[in-house]
Coordinates of C-alpha atoms and ligand atoms in Angstrom, one line a residue:
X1 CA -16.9 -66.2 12.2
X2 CA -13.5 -65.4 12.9
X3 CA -12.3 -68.4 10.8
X4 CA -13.8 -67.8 7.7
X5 CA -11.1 -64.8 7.2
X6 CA -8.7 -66.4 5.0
X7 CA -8.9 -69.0 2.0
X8 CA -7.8 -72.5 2.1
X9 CA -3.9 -72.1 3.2
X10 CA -1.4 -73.7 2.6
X11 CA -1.4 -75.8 0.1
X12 CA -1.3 -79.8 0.5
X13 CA 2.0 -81.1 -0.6
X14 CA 3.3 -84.5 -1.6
X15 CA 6.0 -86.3 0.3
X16 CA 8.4 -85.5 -2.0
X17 CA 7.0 -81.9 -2.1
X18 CA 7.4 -81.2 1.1
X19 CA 10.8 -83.0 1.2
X20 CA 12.1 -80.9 -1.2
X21 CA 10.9 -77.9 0.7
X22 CA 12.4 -78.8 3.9
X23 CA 16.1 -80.0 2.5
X24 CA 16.1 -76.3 0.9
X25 CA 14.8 -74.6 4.4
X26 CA 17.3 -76.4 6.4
X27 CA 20.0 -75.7 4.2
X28 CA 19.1 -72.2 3.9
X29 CA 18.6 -71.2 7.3
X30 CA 21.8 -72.6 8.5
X31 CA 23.9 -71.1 5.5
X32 CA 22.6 -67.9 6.5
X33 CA 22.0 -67.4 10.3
X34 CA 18.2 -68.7 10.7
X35 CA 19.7 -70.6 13.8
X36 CA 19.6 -70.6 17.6
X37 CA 21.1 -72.5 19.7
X38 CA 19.6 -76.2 20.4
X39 CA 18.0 -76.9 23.7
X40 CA 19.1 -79.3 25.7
X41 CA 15.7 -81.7 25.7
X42 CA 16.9 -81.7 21.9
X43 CA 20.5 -81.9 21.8
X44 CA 21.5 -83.3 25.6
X45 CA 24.8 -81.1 27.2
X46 CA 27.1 -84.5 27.0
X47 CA 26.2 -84.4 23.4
X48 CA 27.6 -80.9 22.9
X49 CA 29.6 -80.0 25.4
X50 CA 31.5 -77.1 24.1
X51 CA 27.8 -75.4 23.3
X52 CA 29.1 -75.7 19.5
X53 CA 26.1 -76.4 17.7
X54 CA 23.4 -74.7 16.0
X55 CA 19.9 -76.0 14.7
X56 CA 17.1 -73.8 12.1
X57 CA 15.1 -71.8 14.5
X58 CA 11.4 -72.6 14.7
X59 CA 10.0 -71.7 11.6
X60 CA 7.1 -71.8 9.5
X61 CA 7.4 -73.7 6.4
X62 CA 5.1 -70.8 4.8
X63 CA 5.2 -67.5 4.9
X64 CA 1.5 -66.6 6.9
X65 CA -1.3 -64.7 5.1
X66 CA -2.1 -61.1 6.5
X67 CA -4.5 -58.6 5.4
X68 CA -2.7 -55.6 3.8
X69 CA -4.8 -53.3 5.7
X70 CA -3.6 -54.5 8.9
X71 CA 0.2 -54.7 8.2
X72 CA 0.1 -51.2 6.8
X73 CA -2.2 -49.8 9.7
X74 CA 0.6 -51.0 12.2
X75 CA 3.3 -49.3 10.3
X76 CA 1.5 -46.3 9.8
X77 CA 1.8 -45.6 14.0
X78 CA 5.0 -47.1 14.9
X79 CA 6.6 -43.5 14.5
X80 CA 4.0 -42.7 16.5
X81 CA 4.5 -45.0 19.2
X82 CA 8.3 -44.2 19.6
X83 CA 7.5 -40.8 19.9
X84 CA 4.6 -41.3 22.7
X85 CA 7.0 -43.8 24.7
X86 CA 9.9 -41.5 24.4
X87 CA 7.5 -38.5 25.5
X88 CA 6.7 -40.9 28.9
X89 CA 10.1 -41.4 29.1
X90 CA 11.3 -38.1 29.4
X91 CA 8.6 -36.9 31.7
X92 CA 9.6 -38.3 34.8
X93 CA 6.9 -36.6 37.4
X94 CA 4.1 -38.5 35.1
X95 CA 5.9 -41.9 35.6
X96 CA 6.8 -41.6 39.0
X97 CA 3.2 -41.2 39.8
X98 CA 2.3 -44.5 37.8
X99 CA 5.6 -46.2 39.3
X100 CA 4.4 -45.0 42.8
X101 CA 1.4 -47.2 43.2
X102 CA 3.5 -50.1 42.4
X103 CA 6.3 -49.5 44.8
X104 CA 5.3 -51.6 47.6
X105 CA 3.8 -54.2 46.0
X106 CA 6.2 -55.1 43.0
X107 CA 9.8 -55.2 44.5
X108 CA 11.6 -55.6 40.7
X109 CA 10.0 -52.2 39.9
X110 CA 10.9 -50.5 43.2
X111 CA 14.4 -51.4 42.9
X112 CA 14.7 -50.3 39.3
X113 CA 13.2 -46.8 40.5
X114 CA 15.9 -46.6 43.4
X115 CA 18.5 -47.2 40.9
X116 CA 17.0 -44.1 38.8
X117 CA 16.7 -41.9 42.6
X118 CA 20.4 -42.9 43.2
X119 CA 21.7 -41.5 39.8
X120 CA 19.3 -38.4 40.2
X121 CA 21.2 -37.6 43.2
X122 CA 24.0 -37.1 41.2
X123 CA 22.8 -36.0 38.3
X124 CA 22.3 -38.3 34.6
X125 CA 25.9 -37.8 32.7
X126 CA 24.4 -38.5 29.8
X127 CA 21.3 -36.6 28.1
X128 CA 21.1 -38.9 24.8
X129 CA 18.9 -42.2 24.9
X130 CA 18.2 -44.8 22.3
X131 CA 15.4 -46.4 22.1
X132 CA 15.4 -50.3 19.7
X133 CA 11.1 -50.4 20.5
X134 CA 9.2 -52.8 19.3
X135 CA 5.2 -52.7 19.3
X136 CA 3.2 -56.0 19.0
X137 CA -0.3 -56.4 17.5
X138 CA -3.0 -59.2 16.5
X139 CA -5.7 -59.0 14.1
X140 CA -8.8 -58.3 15.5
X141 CA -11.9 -59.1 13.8
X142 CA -14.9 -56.7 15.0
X143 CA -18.7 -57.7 14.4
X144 CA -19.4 -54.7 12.6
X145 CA -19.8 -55.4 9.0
X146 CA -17.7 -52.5 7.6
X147 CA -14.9 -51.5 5.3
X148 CA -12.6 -51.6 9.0
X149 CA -13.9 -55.2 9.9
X150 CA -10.1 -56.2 10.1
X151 CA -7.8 -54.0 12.1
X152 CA -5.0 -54.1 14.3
X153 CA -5.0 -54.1 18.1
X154 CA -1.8 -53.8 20.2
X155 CA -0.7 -57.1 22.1
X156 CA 2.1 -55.1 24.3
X157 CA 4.6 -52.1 23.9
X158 CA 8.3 -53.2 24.3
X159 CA 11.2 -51.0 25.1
X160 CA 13.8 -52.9 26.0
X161 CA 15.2 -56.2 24.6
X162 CA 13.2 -56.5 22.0
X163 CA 14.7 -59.2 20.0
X164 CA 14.3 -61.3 16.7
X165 CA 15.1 -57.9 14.6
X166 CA 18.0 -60.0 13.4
X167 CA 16.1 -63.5 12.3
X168 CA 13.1 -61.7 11.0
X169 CA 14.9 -60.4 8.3
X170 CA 16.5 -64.0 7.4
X171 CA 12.9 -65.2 7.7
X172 CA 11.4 -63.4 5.1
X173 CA 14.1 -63.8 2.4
X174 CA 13.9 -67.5 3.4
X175 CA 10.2 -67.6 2.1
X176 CA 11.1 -65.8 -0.4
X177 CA 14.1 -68.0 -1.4
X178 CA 11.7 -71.0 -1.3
X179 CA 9.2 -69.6 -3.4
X180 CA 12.0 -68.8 -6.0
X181 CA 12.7 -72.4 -6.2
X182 CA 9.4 -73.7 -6.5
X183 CA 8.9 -74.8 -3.2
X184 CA 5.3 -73.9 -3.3
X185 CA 3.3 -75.6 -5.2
X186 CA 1.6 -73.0 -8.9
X187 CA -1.6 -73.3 -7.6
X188 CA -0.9 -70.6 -4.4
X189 CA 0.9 -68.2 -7.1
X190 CA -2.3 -66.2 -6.4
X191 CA -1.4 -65.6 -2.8
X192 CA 2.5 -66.4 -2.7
X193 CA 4.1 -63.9 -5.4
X194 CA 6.7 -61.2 -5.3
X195 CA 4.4 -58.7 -4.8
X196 CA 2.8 -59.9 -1.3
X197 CA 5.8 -61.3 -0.1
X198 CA 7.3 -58.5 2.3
X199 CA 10.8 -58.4 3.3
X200 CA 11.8 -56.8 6.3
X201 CA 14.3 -54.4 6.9
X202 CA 15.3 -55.1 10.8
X203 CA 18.7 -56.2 10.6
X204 CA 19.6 -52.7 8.7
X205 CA 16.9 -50.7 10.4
X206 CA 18.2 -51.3 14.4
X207 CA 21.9 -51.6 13.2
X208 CA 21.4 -48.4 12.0
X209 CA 19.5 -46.7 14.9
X210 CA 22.8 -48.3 17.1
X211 CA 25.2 -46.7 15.0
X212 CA 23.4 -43.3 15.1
X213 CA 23.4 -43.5 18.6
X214 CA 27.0 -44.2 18.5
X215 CA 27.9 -41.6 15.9
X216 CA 25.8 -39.2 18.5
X217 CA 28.1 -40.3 20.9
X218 CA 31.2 -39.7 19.2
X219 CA 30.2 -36.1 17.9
X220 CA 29.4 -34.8 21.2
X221 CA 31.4 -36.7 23.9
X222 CA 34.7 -36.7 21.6
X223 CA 36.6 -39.7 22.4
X224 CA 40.2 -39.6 22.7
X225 CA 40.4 -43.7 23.0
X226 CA 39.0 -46.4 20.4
X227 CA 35.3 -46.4 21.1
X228 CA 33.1 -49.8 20.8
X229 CA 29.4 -50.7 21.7
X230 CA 28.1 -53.0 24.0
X231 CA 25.6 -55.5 23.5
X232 CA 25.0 -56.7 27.3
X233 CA 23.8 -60.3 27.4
X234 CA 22.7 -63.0 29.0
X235 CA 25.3 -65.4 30.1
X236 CA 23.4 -68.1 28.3
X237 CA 21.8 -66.9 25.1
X238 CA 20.2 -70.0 22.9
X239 CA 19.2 -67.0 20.5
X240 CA 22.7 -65.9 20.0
X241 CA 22.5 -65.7 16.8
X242 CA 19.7 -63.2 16.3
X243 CA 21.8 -60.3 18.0
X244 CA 25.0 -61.5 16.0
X245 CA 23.6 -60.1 13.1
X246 CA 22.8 -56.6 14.2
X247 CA 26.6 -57.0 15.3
X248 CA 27.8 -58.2 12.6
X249 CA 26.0 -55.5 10.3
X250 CA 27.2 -52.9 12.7
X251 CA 30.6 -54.1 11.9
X252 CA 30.5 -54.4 7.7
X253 CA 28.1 -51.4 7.3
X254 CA 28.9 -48.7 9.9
X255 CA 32.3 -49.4 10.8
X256 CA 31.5 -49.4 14.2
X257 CA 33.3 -52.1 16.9
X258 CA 30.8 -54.5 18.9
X259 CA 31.5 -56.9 22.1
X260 CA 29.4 -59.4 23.8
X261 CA 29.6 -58.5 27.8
X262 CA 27.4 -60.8 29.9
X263 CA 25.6 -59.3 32.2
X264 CA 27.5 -60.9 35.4
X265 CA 30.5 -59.6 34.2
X266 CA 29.8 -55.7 34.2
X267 CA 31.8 -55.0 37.4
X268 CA 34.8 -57.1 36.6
X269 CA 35.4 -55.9 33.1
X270 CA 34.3 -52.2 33.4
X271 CA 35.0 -49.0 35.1
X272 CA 34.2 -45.6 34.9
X273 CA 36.5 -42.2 34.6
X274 CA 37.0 -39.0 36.5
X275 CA 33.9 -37.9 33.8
X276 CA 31.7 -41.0 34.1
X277 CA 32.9 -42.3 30.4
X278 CA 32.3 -46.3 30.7
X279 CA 35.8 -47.9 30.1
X280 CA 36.0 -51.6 28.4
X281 CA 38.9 -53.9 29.1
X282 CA 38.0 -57.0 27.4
X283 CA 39.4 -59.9 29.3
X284 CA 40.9 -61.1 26.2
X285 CA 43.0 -58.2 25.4
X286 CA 45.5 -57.9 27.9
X287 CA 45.0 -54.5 29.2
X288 CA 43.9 -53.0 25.8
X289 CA 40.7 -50.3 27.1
X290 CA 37.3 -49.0 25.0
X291 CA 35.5 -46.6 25.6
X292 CA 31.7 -47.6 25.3
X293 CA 29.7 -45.3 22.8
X294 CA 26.3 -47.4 23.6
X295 CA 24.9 -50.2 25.6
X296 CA 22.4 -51.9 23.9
X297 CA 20.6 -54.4 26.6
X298 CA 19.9 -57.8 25.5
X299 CA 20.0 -58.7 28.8
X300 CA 18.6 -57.4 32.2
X301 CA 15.0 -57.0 31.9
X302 CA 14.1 -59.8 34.0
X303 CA 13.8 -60.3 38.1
X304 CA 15.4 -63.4 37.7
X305 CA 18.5 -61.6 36.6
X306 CA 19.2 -59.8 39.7
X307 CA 19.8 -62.7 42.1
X308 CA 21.9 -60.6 44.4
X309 CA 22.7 -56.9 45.3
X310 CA 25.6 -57.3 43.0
X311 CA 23.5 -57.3 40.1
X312 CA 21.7 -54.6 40.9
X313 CA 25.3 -52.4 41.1
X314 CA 25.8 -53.7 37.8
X315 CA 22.8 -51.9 36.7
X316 CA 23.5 -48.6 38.7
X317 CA 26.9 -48.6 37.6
X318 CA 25.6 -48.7 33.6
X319 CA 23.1 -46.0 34.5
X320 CA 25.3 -43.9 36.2
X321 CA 27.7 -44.2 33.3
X322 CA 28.1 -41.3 31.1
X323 CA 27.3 -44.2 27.9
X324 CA 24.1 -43.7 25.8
X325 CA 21.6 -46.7 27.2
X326 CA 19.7 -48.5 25.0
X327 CA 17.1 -47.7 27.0
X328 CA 17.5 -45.6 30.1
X329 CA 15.8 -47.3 33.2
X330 CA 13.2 -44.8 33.0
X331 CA 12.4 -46.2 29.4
X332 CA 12.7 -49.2 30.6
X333 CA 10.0 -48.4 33.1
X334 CA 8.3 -46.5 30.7
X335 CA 7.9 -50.1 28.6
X336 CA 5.6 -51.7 32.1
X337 CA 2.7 -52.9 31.8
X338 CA 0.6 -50.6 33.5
X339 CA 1.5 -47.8 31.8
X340 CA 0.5 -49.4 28.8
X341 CA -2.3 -50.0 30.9
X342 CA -3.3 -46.0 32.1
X343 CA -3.0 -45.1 28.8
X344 CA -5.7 -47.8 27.0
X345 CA -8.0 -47.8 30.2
X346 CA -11.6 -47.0 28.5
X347 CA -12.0 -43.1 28.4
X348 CA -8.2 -42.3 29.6
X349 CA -7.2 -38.5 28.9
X350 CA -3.5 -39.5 29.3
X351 CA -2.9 -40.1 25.4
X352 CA -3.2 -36.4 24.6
X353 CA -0.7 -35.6 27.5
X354 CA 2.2 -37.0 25.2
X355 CA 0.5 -36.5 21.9
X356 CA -1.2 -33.4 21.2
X357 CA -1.8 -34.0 17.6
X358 CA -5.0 -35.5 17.7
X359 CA -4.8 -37.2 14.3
X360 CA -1.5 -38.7 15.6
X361 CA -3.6 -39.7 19.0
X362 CA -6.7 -41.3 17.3
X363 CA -4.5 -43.7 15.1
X364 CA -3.1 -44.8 18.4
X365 CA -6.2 -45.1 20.1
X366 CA -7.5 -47.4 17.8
X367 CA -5.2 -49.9 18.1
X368 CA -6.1 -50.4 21.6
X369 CA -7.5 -53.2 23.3
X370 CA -9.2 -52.6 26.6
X371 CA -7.1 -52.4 29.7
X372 CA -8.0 -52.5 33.4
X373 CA -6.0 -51.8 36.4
X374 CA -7.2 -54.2 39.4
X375 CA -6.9 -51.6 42.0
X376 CA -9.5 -49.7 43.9
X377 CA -10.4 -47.1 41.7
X378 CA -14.0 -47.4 39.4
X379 CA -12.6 -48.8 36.7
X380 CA -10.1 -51.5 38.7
X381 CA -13.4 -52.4 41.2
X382 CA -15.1 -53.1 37.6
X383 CA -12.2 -55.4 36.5
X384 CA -12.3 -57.4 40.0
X385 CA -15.4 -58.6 38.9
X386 CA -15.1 -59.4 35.3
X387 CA -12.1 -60.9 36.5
X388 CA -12.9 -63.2 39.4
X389 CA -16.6 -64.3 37.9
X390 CA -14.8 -67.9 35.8
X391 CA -18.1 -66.6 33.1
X392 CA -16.5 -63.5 32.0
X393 CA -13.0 -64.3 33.1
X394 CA -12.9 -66.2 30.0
X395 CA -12.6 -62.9 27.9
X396 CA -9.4 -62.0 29.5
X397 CA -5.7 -62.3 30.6
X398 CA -3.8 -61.3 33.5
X399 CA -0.5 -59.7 33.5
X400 CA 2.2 -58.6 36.0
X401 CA 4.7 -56.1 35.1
X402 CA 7.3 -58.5 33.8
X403 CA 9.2 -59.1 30.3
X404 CA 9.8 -62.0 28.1
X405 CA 6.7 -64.5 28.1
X406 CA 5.3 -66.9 30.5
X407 CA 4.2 -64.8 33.1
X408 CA 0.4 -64.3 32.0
X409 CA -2.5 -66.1 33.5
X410 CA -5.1 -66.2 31.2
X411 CA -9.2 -66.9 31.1
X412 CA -10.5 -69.9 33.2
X413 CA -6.9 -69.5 35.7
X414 CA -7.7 -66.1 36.5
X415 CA -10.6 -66.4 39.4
X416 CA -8.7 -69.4 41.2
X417 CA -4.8 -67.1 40.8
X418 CA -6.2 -64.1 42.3
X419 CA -8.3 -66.2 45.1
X420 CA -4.6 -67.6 46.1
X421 CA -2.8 -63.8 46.1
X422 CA -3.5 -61.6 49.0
X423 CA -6.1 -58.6 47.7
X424 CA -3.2 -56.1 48.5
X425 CA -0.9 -57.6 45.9
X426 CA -3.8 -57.5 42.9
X427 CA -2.9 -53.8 41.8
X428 CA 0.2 -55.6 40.8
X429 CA -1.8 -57.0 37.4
X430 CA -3.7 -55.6 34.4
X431 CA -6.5 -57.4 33.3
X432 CA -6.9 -57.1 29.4
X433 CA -9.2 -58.4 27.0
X434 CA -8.1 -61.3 24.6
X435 CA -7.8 -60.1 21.0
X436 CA -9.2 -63.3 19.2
X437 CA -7.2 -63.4 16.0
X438 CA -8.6 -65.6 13.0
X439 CA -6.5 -68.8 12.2
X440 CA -5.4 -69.9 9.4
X441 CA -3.3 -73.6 8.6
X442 CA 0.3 -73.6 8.6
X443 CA 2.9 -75.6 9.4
X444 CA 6.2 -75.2 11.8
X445 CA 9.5 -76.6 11.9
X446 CA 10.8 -77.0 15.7
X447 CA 13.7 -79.3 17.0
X448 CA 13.8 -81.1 13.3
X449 CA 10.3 -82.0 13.3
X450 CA 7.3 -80.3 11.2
X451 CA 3.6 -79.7 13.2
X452 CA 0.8 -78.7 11.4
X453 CA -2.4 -77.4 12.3
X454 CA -4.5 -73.8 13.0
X455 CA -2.1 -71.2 14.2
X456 CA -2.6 -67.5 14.7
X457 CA 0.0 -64.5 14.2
X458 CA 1.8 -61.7 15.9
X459 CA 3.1 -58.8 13.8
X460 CA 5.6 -56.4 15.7
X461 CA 7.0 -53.6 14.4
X462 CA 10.3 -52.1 14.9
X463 CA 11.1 -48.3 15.8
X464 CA 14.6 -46.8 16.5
X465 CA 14.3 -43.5 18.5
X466 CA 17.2 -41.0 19.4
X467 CA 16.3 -38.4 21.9
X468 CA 18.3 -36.1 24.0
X469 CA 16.6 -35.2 27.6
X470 CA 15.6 -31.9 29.0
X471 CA 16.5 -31.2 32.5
X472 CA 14.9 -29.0 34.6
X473 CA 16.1 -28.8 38.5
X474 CA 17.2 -31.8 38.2
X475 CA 13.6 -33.2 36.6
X476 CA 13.9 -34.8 33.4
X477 CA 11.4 -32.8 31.8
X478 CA 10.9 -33.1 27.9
X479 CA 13.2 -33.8 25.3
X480 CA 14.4 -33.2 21.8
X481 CA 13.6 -35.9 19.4
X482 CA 17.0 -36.4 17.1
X483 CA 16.1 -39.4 15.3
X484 CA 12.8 -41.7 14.7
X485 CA 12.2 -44.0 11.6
X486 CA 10.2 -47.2 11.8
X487 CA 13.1 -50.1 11.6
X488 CA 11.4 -53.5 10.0
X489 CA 8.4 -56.0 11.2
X490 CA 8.4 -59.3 12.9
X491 CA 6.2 -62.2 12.4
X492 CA 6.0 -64.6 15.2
X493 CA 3.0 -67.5 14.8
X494 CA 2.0 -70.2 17.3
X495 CA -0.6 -73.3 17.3
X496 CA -4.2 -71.3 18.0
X497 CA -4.2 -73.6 21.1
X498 CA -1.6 -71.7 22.7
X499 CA -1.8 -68.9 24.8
X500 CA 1.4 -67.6 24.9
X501 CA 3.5 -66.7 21.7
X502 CA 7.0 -66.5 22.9
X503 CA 9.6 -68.0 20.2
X504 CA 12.7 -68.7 22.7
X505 CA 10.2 -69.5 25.2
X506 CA 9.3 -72.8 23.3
X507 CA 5.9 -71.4 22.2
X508 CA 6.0 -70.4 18.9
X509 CA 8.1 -69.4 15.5
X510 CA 9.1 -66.9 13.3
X511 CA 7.4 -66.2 9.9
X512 CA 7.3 -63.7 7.5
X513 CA 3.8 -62.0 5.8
X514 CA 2.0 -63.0 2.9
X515 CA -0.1 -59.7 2.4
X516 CA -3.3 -60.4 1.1
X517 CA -6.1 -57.8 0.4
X518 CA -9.5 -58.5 2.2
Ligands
ADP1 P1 5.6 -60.6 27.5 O1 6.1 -59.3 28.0 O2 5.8 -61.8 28.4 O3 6.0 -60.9 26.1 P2 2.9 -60.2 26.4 O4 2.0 -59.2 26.8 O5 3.6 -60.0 25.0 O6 4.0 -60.4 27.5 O7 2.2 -61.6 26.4 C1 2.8 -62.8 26.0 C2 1.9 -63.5 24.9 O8 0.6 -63.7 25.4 C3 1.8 -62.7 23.7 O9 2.9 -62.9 22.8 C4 0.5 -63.2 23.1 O10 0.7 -64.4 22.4 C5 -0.3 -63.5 24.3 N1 -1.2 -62.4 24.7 C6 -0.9 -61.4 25.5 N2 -1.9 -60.5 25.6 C7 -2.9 -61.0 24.8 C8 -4.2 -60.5 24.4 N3 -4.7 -59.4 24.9 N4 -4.9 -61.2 23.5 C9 -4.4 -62.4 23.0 N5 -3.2 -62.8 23.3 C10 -2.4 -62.2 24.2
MG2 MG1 5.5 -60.0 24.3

């Protein structure tokens, strides 16, 4: 059933066809950013030593079809969203509840809670927070033969590090460059035209929600030093190239001065004055200081980053800062997976905690797929036996509370994971139903060669929040919304073989939408 969505797509194309098409896609990508770095299975380290080259990041050769309905559903909630995840955000009792279940069992989480305890103590220097969110969805198709057969269902909530803003927007003006050239064939003008092709604002979008933040900054903490913003990064970065363009479009459009600090350097190349202000001394500037406005994390979100208690100062020493963090550690917290999880578990009242307006609520609630914790309670005793039973564990996926792709287990792994993890460490993982997407052909372009086959899509869209906290006692306690405006979409599409979707991960691509109405 779930096939039949979408006509015949794409198009066959002759050799020389699809020659042309690629000679034009290789050029343009390159010419204009549509690039990561290679990996070294494709371009060995003795071959590029100095790290100097750059290949098209994977990308399909057309842009996907999606149903209107769906693309415009997703938009319609992403203010929504930024303004439920800042609302958890900024109530910290709620989350420290949530957070407390997993302290013993999910040391990454723990620690990032002590490092929120230790700058409580003290007291936050810094009310403002900036939130660069980004919400992903999947199409789901439901059985019921009505006008909302086609809707939208949310894949995950992300609030920190959520990246290809910058390459999405290259991606869509790429298919749109190839269909201006003829690169697809008359006979799919129906379906490929001006008018379903979408562009996406990202690059502009986020570059703008940083410089607000940074004009926020500037306004109220009243530099008397040249001020810059930080994007904090990993120390390597194959998709480098993706967070140079919201750099690079701070730069030309806002005025505003960007460095690249890696992660590990943090202690060596910053320190912090009498009032907590961050202080930047660039190693390549002799001496020269900036004081940082924002840090925008690119970097961080992952255990793996945090190999010793140094890096965990280096996080404590951001957060204690008086800089705006893009996000806070308790956003970052906020962005797990089991609050996602409390708030889409079957019959949960927490959704009207953070959003009274129950219009507002109801949009949101629709877009969830069911969630189960695997914990003792009714509904986690429930999901211990859909999930260990291999006949209904086929519906599902297991997550841990961890960012950036291949940490899921999912259907037929499930029973035998859980049967090897001691029962105490299972409230550790949601279980979640699988959204079945329908597929559609396409074709991707990885490492210089082109795969074609069934794939399936994963539409995120972008929201840039400012809020200032409100603190009571010492409790974070509310806060004052300053600025939320939904900043762009992302298309990512894999083979419908693959479970996981991650682009840098070596899963999947970036795309752009062909809006189709259904
Ligand atoms: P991460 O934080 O690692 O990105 P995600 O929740 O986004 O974790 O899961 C990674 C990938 O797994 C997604 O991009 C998607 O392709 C797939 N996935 C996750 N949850 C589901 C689901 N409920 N249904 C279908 N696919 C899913
Ligand atoms: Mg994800």
């Amino acid at each position: 059933m779930a096939n039949a969505v979408y006509p015949p797509y794409p198009p066959t194309l002759t050799q020389a066809e699809q020659e042309y098409l690629l000679t034009n896609l290789k050029d343009w990508s390159i010419t204009h950013g549509l690039a990561v770095r290679p990996t070294s299975s494709y371009v060995t380290e003795d071959l590029d030593p100095a790290r100097a080259l750059a290949t098209t990041a994977p990308v399909t050769l057309f842009p996907s079809l999606f149903p209107r309905s769906c693309f415009d559903q997703a938009r319609a909630v992403s203010q929504a969203y930024s303004e439920l995840y800042s609302a958890i955000a900024a109530d910290e009792e709620w989350l420290g509840e949530i957070v407390k279940e997993l302290l013993e069992i999910d040391d990454f989480i723990e620690n990032l809670w002590k490092v929120h305890l230790a700058v409580k103590k003290e007291g936050y220097a810094q009310s403002l927070q900036l939130g660069l969110f980004r919400s992903d969805y999947m199409v789901h198709v439901s059985d019921r033969n009505s006008d909302s057969r086609l809707s939208v269902k949310q894949v995950e909530f992300n609030t920190i590090a959520s990246s290809f803003g910058g390459l999405s927007s290259q991606v869509a003006s790429l298919h749109r460059y190839l269909h201006s050239v003829g690169a697809y064939p008359e006979v799919t003008s129906s379906l490929i035209n001006d008018a379903s092709l979408q562009c996406s604002g990202s690059v502009p979008q986020l570059a703008s929600g940083l410089a607000k933040a940074h004009q926020a900054y500037v306004e109220s903490d009243k530099p008397n030093r040249p001020v810059c913003v930080l994007f904090l990064v990993q120390d390597v970065e194959r998709n480098v190239f993706d967070q140079r363009h919201l750099e690079y479009a701070l730069n030309t459009d806002h005025g505003v001065r960007t460095f690249r600090l890696p992660f590990s350097r943090v202690l060596e190349d910053t320190s912090l004055d009498q009032d907590r202000k961050l202080l930047y001394t660039p190693p390549s500037f002799s001496g020269k200081q900036w004081e940082v406005s924002v840090v925008y994390f690119r970097a961080g979100y992952a255990p793996t980053e945090y190999t010793s208690q140094r890096a965990w100062d280096a996080r404590l020493h951001i957060e204690r800062s008086a800089v705006i963090k893009c996000p806070g550690i308790l956003t970052h917290l906020a962005g797990s997976k089991k609050v996602q999880q409390v708030l889409a578990t079957p019959q949960s009242p927490h959704l009207a905690r953070f959003l009274p307006d129950k219009l507002a609520a109801d949009k949101l609630l629709a877009t969830f797929a069911p969630i189960y914790p695997l914990d003792e309670s009714e509904a986690g005793l429930e999901a211990r036996k859909l999930a260990t039973d291999p006949q209904t564990a086929q519906k599902y996926v297991l997550k841990p509370q961890r960012e950036g792709g291949g940490n899921n287990i999912y259907r037929s792994e499930i029973p035998g994971f859980l049967q090897s993890l001691p029962k105490t460490k299972w409230p550790a993982y949601i279980l979640m139903e699988m959204i079945e997407p329908p597929t559609q052909g396409n074709a991707i372009f990885r490492n210089g060669e082109v795969q074609s086959g069934e794939v399936i899509c994963e539409l995120g869209v972008y929201g840039a929040c400012l809020w200032r906290d409100k603190v009571e006692n010492e409790v974070v306690k509310g806060r004052e919304v300053l600025e939320n405006f939904e900043a762009g979409y992302l298309l990512r599409t894999k083979g419908a073989g693959s479970s996981e979707g991650g682009v840098a991960a070596g899963f999947g691509s970036v795309d752009s939408c062909c809006l189709l109405d259904l």
